[in-house]
Coordinates of C-alpha atoms in Angstrom, one line a residue:
X809 CA 19.2 -35.1 -3.7
X810 CA 15.7 -34.7 -2.4
X811 CA 12.8 -36.4 -4.1
X812 CA 10.2 -35.0 -1.8
X813 CA 11.2 -32.9 1.1
X814 CA 13.8 -34.8 3.2
X815 CA 13.6 -37.9 1.0
X816 CA 17.2 -38.4 -0.3
X817 CA 17.8 -40.6 -3.4
X818 CA 20.6 -40.8 -6.0
X819 CA 20.3 -38.9 -9.3
X820 CA 22.2 -38.7 -12.6
X821 CA 23.5 -35.2 -13.3
X822 CA 24.0 -36.1 -16.9
X823 CA 20.3 -36.4 -17.5
X824 CA 19.4 -33.0 -16.0
X825 CA 17.8 -30.6 -18.5
X826 CA 18.2 -26.8 -18.7
X827 CA 15.8 -24.2 -19.8
X828 CA 17.5 -23.7 -23.1
X829 CA 17.6 -27.4 -23.9
X830 CA 13.9 -27.8 -23.0
X831 CA 12.8 -24.8 -25.2
X832 CA 15.0 -25.7 -28.1
X833 CA 13.6 -29.3 -28.2
X834 CA 10.0 -28.2 -27.6
X835 CA 9.1 -28.4 -31.3
X836 CA 10.0 -32.1 -31.2
X837 CA 8.1 -32.5 -27.9
X838 CA 5.1 -30.9 -29.5
X839 CA 5.1 -33.4 -32.3
X840 CA 5.5 -36.3 -29.9
X841 CA 2.4 -35.1 -28.0
X842 CA 0.4 -34.9 -31.3
X843 CA -0.2 -31.2 -31.0
X844 CA -0.5 -28.8 -33.9
X845 CA 0.9 -25.7 -32.2
X846 CA 3.8 -25.5 -29.7
X847 CA 2.3 -24.8 -26.2
X848 CA 5.8 -24.2 -24.8
X849 CA 6.3 -21.0 -26.9
X850 CA 3.5 -18.5 -26.4
X851 CA 3.2 -15.2 -28.3
X852 CA 0.8 -13.0 -26.3
X853 CA -0.5 -11.0 -29.3
X854 CA -4.3 -10.8 -28.8
X855 CA -5.8 -7.4 -29.2
X856 CA -7.9 -6.0 -26.4
X857 CA -11.5 -5.2 -27.4
X858 CA -13.0 -2.4 -25.3
X859 CA -12.9 -3.1 -21.6
X860 CA -12.9 -6.9 -22.1
X861 CA -10.2 -8.8 -20.3
X862 CA -7.8 -10.6 -22.6
X863 CA -7.4 -14.2 -21.4
X864 CA -5.1 -16.9 -22.9
X865 CA -5.9 -20.5 -22.0
X866 CA -3.0 -23.0 -22.6
X867 CA -3.5 -26.7 -22.1
X868 CA -0.3 -28.6 -21.3
X869 CA -0.6 -32.4 -21.4
X870 CA 1.5 -34.7 -19.2
X871 CA 4.8 -35.4 -20.8
X872 CA 5.8 -38.9 -22.0
X873 CA 7.7 -41.0 -19.4
X874 CA 11.0 -40.6 -21.1
X875 CA 10.6 -36.8 -21.2
X876 CA 10.0 -36.4 -17.4
X877 CA 13.5 -35.2 -16.6
X878 CA 14.8 -33.1 -13.7
X879 CA 15.3 -29.5 -14.6
X880 CA 17.8 -26.9 -13.4
X881 CA 16.5 -23.8 -11.6
X882 CA 18.4 -21.4 -9.4
X883 CA 15.3 -19.3 -8.6
X884 CA 12.9 -21.6 -6.8
X885 CA 12.4 -21.7 -3.1
X886 CA 11.5 -25.4 -3.4
X887 CA 14.9 -27.0 -4.3
X888 CA 18.0 -27.8 -2.3
X889 CA 20.3 -24.8 -3.1
X890 CA 23.3 -27.2 -3.5
X891 CA 21.3 -29.4 -5.9
X892 CA 18.8 -27.0 -7.6
X893 CA 16.9 -29.6 -9.6
X894 CA 13.3 -30.5 -9.7
X895 CA 10.7 -31.9 -12.2
X896 CA 9.1 -29.2 -14.3
X897 CA 8.1 -27.7 -17.6
X898 CA 9.5 -24.5 -19.2
X899 CA 7.4 -22.0 -21.3
X900 CA 8.7 -19.1 -23.3
X901 CA 6.5 -16.0 -23.2
X902 CA 6.8 -13.0 -25.7
X903 CA 4.4 -10.0 -25.8
X904 CA 4.1 -7.6 -28.7
X905 CA 3.3 -4.7 -26.3
X906 CA 4.0 -3.8 -22.7
X907 CA 1.4 -5.3 -20.5
X908 CA 0.5 -6.2 -16.9
X909 CA -0.5 -9.9 -16.7
X910 CA -1.6 -12.4 -14.2
X911 CA -0.4 -16.0 -14.7
X912 CA -2.4 -18.7 -13.0
X913 CA -2.8 -22.5 -12.8
X914 CA -6.0 -24.6 -13.1
X915 CA -8.3 -21.6 -13.5
X916 CA -8.6 -17.8 -13.4
X917 CA -9.1 -17.1 -9.7
X918 CA -11.2 -14.1 -8.8
X919 CA -11.4 -12.3 -5.5
X920 CA -14.6 -14.2 -4.6
X921 CA -12.7 -17.5 -5.0
X922 CA -9.9 -16.4 -2.7
X923 CA -12.4 -15.2 0.0
X924 CA -14.6 -18.4 -0.3
X925 CA -11.6 -20.7 0.1
X926 CA -10.5 -18.6 3.2
X927 CA -14.0 -18.8 4.7
X928 CA -14.5 -22.5 4.1
X929 CA -10.9 -23.3 5.2
X930 CA -10.7 -26.1 2.6
X931 CA -7.6 -26.5 0.3
X932 CA -8.2 -26.5 -3.4
X933 CA -6.0 -26.4 -6.5
X934 CA -2.8 -28.1 -7.6
X935 CA 0.3 -27.9 -5.4
X936 CA 2.9 -26.8 -7.9
X937 CA 5.1 -23.7 -8.0
X938 CA 6.0 -20.9 -10.5
X939 CA 9.2 -19.2 -11.3
X940 CA 9.5 -16.4 -13.9
X941 CA 13.0 -15.5 -15.2
X942 CA 14.5 -13.3 -18.0
X943 CA 17.4 -15.7 -18.6
X944 CA 17.3 -19.2 -20.0
X945 CA 20.4 -21.0 -18.9
X946 CA 22.0 -23.4 -21.4
X947 CA 24.2 -25.5 -19.1
X948 CA 24.1 -27.1 -15.7
X949 CA 27.5 -25.5 -15.0
X950 CA 26.5 -22.1 -16.3
X951 CA 27.7 -19.1 -14.1
X952 CA 25.4 -16.7 -15.9
X953 CA 22.9 -14.7 -13.9
X954 CA 19.5 -16.5 -14.0
X955 CA 17.7 -13.2 -13.7
X956 CA 15.1 -14.4 -11.3
X957 CA 12.0 -12.2 -11.4
X958 CA 9.1 -13.7 -9.5
X959 CA 8.2 -16.9 -7.7
X960 CA 5.2 -18.2 -6.0
X961 CA 4.3 -21.5 -4.2
X962 CA 0.6 -21.1 -3.9
X963 CA -2.0 -18.3 -4.1
X964 CA -2.9 -18.6 -0.4
X965 CA -3.0 -21.0 2.5
X966 CA -6.1 -22.6 1.0
X967 CA -5.5 -22.2 -2.7
X968 CA -2.5 -24.4 -3.5
X969 CA -2.2 -23.3 -7.2
X970 CA 0.4 -20.7 -7.8
X971 CA -0.1 -17.3 -9.3
X972 CA 2.2 -14.4 -10.2
X973 CA 1.7 -11.0 -11.7
X974 CA 4.2 -9.2 -13.9
X975 CA 4.9 -6.4 -16.2
X976 CA 5.8 -7.9 -19.6
X977 CA 7.9 -5.6 -21.8
X978 CA 7.6 -5.8 -25.6
X979 CA 9.5 -8.4 -27.7
X980 CA 11.5 -9.5 -24.7
X981 CA 11.4 -13.3 -23.9
X982 CA 10.4 -14.4 -20.4
X983 CA 10.6 -17.9 -19.2
X984 CA 8.0 -19.5 -16.9
X985 CA 9.0 -22.6 -15.0
X986 CA 6.1 -24.7 -13.6
X987 CA 7.5 -27.2 -11.2
X988 CA 6.9 -29.6 -8.3
X989 CA 8.2 -28.8 -4.8
X990 CA 11.5 -30.6 -4.0
X991 CA 11.0 -33.0 -7.0
X992 CA 8.2 -34.7 -5.0
X993 CA 6.4 -35.7 -8.3
X994 CA 6.5 -35.4 -12.0
X995 CA 4.2 -32.8 -13.6
X996 CA 0.6 -33.8 -14.4
X997 CA -1.3 -32.3 -17.2
X998 CA -2.4 -28.7 -16.4
X999 CA -4.1 -25.6 -17.8
X1000 CA -2.4 -22.3 -17.7
X1001 CA -4.3 -19.0 -17.7
X1002 CA -2.7 -15.7 -18.7
X1003 CA -4.8 -12.5 -18.4
X1004 CA -4.2 -8.8 -18.6
X1005 CA -4.8 -6.8 -15.3
X1006 CA -4.7 -3.2 -14.1
X1007 CA -3.2 -4.1 -10.7
X1008 CA -3.0 -7.0 -8.2
X1009 CA -4.9 -5.0 -5.5
X1010 CA -8.2 -5.1 -7.4
X1011 CA -7.9 -8.7 -8.8
X1012 CA -6.1 -10.6 -6.1
X1013 CA -7.0 -9.2 -2.7
X1014 CA -8.4 -10.7 0.5
X1015 CA -11.8 -9.2 1.5
X1016 CA -11.8 -8.0 5.1
X1017 CA -15.3 -7.9 6.4
X1018 CA -16.3 -5.0 8.7
X1019 CA -18.3 -7.2 11.1
X1020 CA -15.1 -9.2 11.8
X1021 CA -12.8 -6.1 12.1
X1022 CA -15.3 -4.4 14.4
X1023 CA -15.9 -7.2 17.0
X1024 CA -13.8 -8.7 19.7
X1025 CA -10.1 -9.1 18.8
X1026 CA -10.9 -8.1 15.2
X1027 CA -9.4 -9.9 12.1
X1028 CA -6.4 -12.2 12.6
X1029 CA -4.5 -14.0 9.9
X1030 CA -1.1 -15.6 9.3
X1031 CA 0.7 -15.0 6.0
X1032 CA 3.7 -16.9 4.7
X1033 CA 6.3 -15.4 2.4
X1034 CA 6.1 -18.4 0.1
X1035 CA 2.6 -17.4 -0.9
X1036 CA 3.4 -13.7 -1.4
X1037 CA 3.2 -12.0 -4.8
X1038 CA 5.5 -9.3 -6.2
X1039 CA 3.7 -6.0 -6.5
X1040 CA 4.0 -2.2 -6.3
X1041 CA 1.9 0.5 -4.7
X1042 CA 1.6 4.2 -5.0
X1043 CA 3.1 4.4 -1.5
X1044 CA 6.2 2.3 -2.4
X1045 CA 7.0 2.3 -6.1
X1046 CA 9.7 -0.3 -5.9
X1047 CA 8.7 -4.0 -6.5
X1048 CA 8.1 -5.9 -3.2
X1049 CA 6.6 -9.1 -2.0
X1050 CA 3.4 -9.1 -0.1
X1051 CA -0.4 -9.5 0.2
X1052 CA -3.3 -7.2 -0.8
X1053 CA -6.4 -6.7 1.3
X1054 CA -9.6 -4.8 0.5
X1055 CA -11.4 -2.9 3.2
X1056 CA -14.8 -1.3 2.8
X1057 CA -15.0 2.3 3.9
X1058 CA -16.8 3.2 7.1
X1059 CA -16.5 5.8 9.8
X1060 CA -14.0 4.2 12.2
X1061 CA -10.3 4.1 13.2
X1062 CA -8.3 1.0 12.4
X1063 CA -5.4 -0.5 14.3
X1064 CA -3.4 -2.5 11.7
X1065 CA -0.6 -4.4 13.4
X1066 CA 2.1 -7.0 12.7
X1067 CA 3.6 -6.6 16.2
X1068 CA 2.9 -10.2 17.2
X1069 CA 5.2 -11.6 14.5
X1070 CA 8.8 -12.8 14.7
X1071 CA 11.8 -10.6 14.0
X1072 CA 11.0 -9.7 10.4
X1073 CA 11.0 -6.6 8.2
X1074 CA 7.5 -5.4 7.3
X1075 CA 5.9 -2.3 5.7
X1076 CA 2.2 -1.4 5.7
X1077 CA 0.8 0.7 2.8
X1078 CA -2.8 1.9 2.9
X1079 CA -4.3 3.1 -0.4
X1080 CA -7.5 5.1 -0.6
X1081 CA -9.6 5.2 -3.8
X1082 CA -12.9 6.8 -4.8
X1083 CA -15.0 4.5 -6.8
X1084 CA -16.5 7.3 -9.0
X1085 CA -12.9 8.0 -10.3
X1086 CA -13.1 4.7 -12.1
X1087 CA -16.7 4.9 -13.3
X1088 CA -17.7 2.6 -10.4
X1089 CA -20.2 2.8 -7.6
X1090 CA -21.1 0.9 -4.4
X1091 CA -23.0 -1.8 -6.3
X1092 CA -20.1 -2.5 -8.7
X1093 CA -18.7 -6.1 -8.4
X1094 CA -15.9 -5.8 -11.0
X1095 CA -13.2 -3.6 -9.5
X1096 CA -10.5 -4.7 -11.9
X1097 CA -10.0 -1.2 -13.4
X1098 CA -8.5 0.0 -10.1
X1099 CA -4.7 0.5 -10.2
X1100 CA -3.2 1.0 -6.7
X1101 CA 0.1 2.1 -8.2
X1102 CA -1.0 5.3 -9.9
X1103 CA -3.4 8.3 -9.5
X1104 CA -6.2 8.8 -8.8
X1105 CA -5.4 6.2 -6.1
X1106 CA -4.0 8.0 -3.1
X1107 CA -1.4 6.8 -0.6
X1108 CA -3.2 7.5 2.6
X1109 CA -0.5 6.2 4.9
X1110 CA 2.7 4.0 4.9
X1111 CA 4.4 2.6 8.0
X1112 CA 7.6 0.8 8.6
X1113 CA 7.7 0.9 12.4
X1114 CA 5.4 1.2 15.4
X1115 CA 6.2 -2.1 17.2
X1116 CA 9.1 -1.0 19.4
X1117 CA 12.4 0.8 19.1
X1118 CA 14.4 -2.1 17.8
X1119 CA 11.6 -3.8 15.8
X1120 CA 11.3 -3.7 12.0
X1121 CA 7.7 -4.8 12.3
X1122 CA 5.0 -2.2 11.4
X1123 CA 1.8 -0.9 13.1
X1124 CA -0.5 1.6 11.5
X1125 CA -3.4 3.5 13.2
X1126 CA -5.5 5.2 10.7
X1127 CA -9.0 6.9 10.5
X1128 CA -11.0 5.8 7.4
X1129 CA -14.4 7.0 6.1
X1130 CA -17.4 5.8 4.3
X1131 CA -16.8 7.8 1.1
X1132 CA -13.8 5.7 0.0
X1133 CA -12.6 2.1 -0.6
X1134 CA -9.3 1.0 0.9
X1135 CA -6.6 -1.4 -0.1
X1136 CA -3.9 -2.5 2.3
X1137 CA -0.6 -3.9 1.1
X1138 CA 1.2 -6.1 3.7
X1139 CA 4.8 -5.9 2.4
X1140 CA 7.3 -8.5 3.6
X1141 CA 10.9 -7.3 3.1
X1142 CA 12.5 -10.7 3.5
X1143 CA 14.3 -12.9 1.0
X1144 CA 13.7 -16.3 2.5
X1145 CA 11.1 -17.7 5.0
X1146 CA 8.9 -15.4 7.0
X1147 CA 5.5 -15.8 8.7
X1148 CA 3.6 -12.6 9.5
X1149 CA 0.7 -12.4 12.0
X1150 CA -1.6 -9.6 10.9
X1151 CA -4.3 -8.2 13.1
X1152 CA -6.8 -5.5 12.2
X1153 CA -9.3 -4.2 14.6
X1154 CA -11.5 -1.2 15.2
X1155 CA -10.5 1.1 18.1
X1156 CA -11.7 4.2 19.8
X1157 CA -15.4 3.3 19.7
X1158 CA -17.9 6.0 18.8
X1159 CA -15.0 8.3 17.9
X1160 CA -14.3 8.5 21.6
X1161 CA -17.9 9.5 22.2
X1162 CA -17.0 13.0 20.8
X1163 CA -15.2 13.4 24.1
X1164 CA -11.6 13.0 23.0
X1165 CA -9.3 12.1 20.1
X1166 CA -7.9 8.8 19.0
X1167 CA -4.2 8.7 19.5
X1168 CA -2.2 7.4 16.5
X1169 CA 0.6 6.2 18.8
X1170 CA -1.3 4.5 21.6
X1171 CA -4.4 3.5 19.8
X1172 CA -6.5 4.7 22.7
X1173 CA -8.8 7.7 23.3
X1174 CA -7.1 10.8 24.7
X1175 CA -9.9 12.4 26.6
X1176 CA -10.6 16.1 27.0
X1177 CA -10.3 17.7 30.4
X1178 CA -12.8 16.4 32.9
X1179 CA -13.3 13.0 31.3
X1180 CA -11.6 9.7 32.1
X1181 CA -10.7 6.7 29.9
X1182 CA -12.7 3.7 31.1
X1183 CA -13.0 0.5 29.1
X1184 CA -11.8 2.3 25.9
X1185 CA -14.3 5.2 26.0
X1186 CA -14.1 8.7 27.5
X1187 CA -16.5 9.0 30.4
X1188 CA -17.4 11.3 33.3
X1189 CA -17.1 8.3 35.6
X1190 CA -14.6 9.0 38.3
X1191 CA -14.0 12.7 37.8
X1192 CA -14.8 13.5 41.4
X1193 CA -18.0 15.5 40.8
X1194 CA -21.6 15.0 40.1
X1195 CA -22.3 15.7 36.4
X1196 CA -25.4 16.1 34.3
X1197 CA -27.4 12.8 33.9
X1198 CA -25.4 11.2 36.8
X1199 CA -27.2 9.9 39.8
X1200 CA -24.0 9.6 41.8
X1201 CA -20.2 9.4 41.5
X1202 CA -18.4 7.2 44.0
X1203 CA -15.2 9.3 43.6
X1204 CA -16.8 12.4 45.1
X1205 CA -14.9 13.2 48.3
X1206 CA -16.9 12.1 51.3
X1207 CA -19.3 9.9 49.4
X1208 CA -21.0 7.4 51.7
X1209 CA -23.8 6.2 49.5
X1210 CA -23.6 2.4 49.6
X1211 CA -25.9 2.1 46.5
X1212 CA -23.4 4.2 44.4
X1213 CA -21.0 1.6 43.0
X1214 CA -18.4 1.8 40.2
X1215 CA -20.5 -0.7 38.2
X1216 CA -23.8 1.2 38.4
X1217 CA -22.1 4.5 37.6
X1218 CA -20.0 3.2 34.6
X1219 CA -22.9 1.3 33.1
X1220 CA -25.1 4.4 33.3
X1221 CA -22.5 6.6 31.7
X1222 CA -22.0 4.0 28.9
X1223 CA -25.7 4.1 28.2
X1224 CA -25.6 7.9 27.9
X1225 CA -22.5 7.6 25.6
X1226 CA -24.4 5.1 23.4
X1227 CA -27.4 7.5 23.3
X1228 CA -25.1 10.3 22.1
X1229 CA -23.5 8.2 19.4
X1230 CA -26.8 6.9 18.1
X1231 CA -28.2 10.4 18.0
X1232 CA -25.1 11.5 16.0
X1233 CA -26.0 8.7 13.5
X1234 CA -29.7 10.0 13.3
X1235 CA -31.0 6.8 14.9
X1236 CA -34.4 7.3 16.5
X1237 CA -34.4 6.3 20.1
X1238 CA -37.6 5.1 21.7
X1239 CA -37.8 5.0 25.5
X1240 CA -40.1 2.3 27.0

């Protein structure tokens, strides 16, 4: 089997441990480690005080050499399906009440951590993986359903530590498997963090900056299914794998597209929230009270197509405003590997200069009668007549003015269009 991807070595199937044998022997393992309480059986029974987040911190030491055995898992993406074994540690979780929780490795990662790692393009964290199941198999030959729930191989491209979010139902055991990828190494000591959350959108989203979206080709990113988390949205109540993004509200139209990806199945959900509905304002930094799966959050738009007749990729063109905050869920409806290219850019500049409407199908301005679309804006350039504020128009029949060029005319009209837009924004224009 593989000990590290592609590195084939012999193994002894008789030494492989199952979830049940690991958990049943965890009291003895706890004693061997010199611990007073069993860290492999966790009862999540802390009471929440006010709005304070409940956080459990569990330190797991490195296992003794003789305890570092291959474990059986049918749920990980990081094993050979014909030999589903890798090094790992099992932890049993029980909660007294229903709760939404985030389970993380190394530290509790906040939105700012995710965005900083993305901006610096430097990898951090421990390269392990998570699996959460509702079944704890007792035999390598077991034919029982492993009841795989969630899995994650890293929070993002730059944060290698895994993270999953889940609804935990009362007095029902769940089994968390922390493991190496393809048995590449035994498990080092690590710290596990379990915290209550309202929703993944407000605690584990990528920040999309308006200055990036609004310039040039806009925002571009590549997202791998292996890093996706399972989540729900008010647009799509079923549980799906994907990524959350936060977009500050502003007066513009967005073109959100996955059309440059391979032949995958994608859904785009755009959620609109009003901060005051959650007791928040524009200066609030802790948005963790926002739940994108229930009112007052609003499903502004959802899209499952838009990239061609035979494509299952999605493209969404949507007007947003400055009175709301927006969360985008990039949903990847695939079971195995998938790589999605996401682009988000601002289109129809200046709201088409108030001279047209932004088409939700083409992503371009559709100009009112008498105006032409030139370089993305509606302009009087080239309409065959001399209009107000125009010195000339080279498309007028019989025009022979050698100083009247397309360049001069279009630039002049763009300046007038900019003047109109700035006046709409109450910007004072000073002519010098």
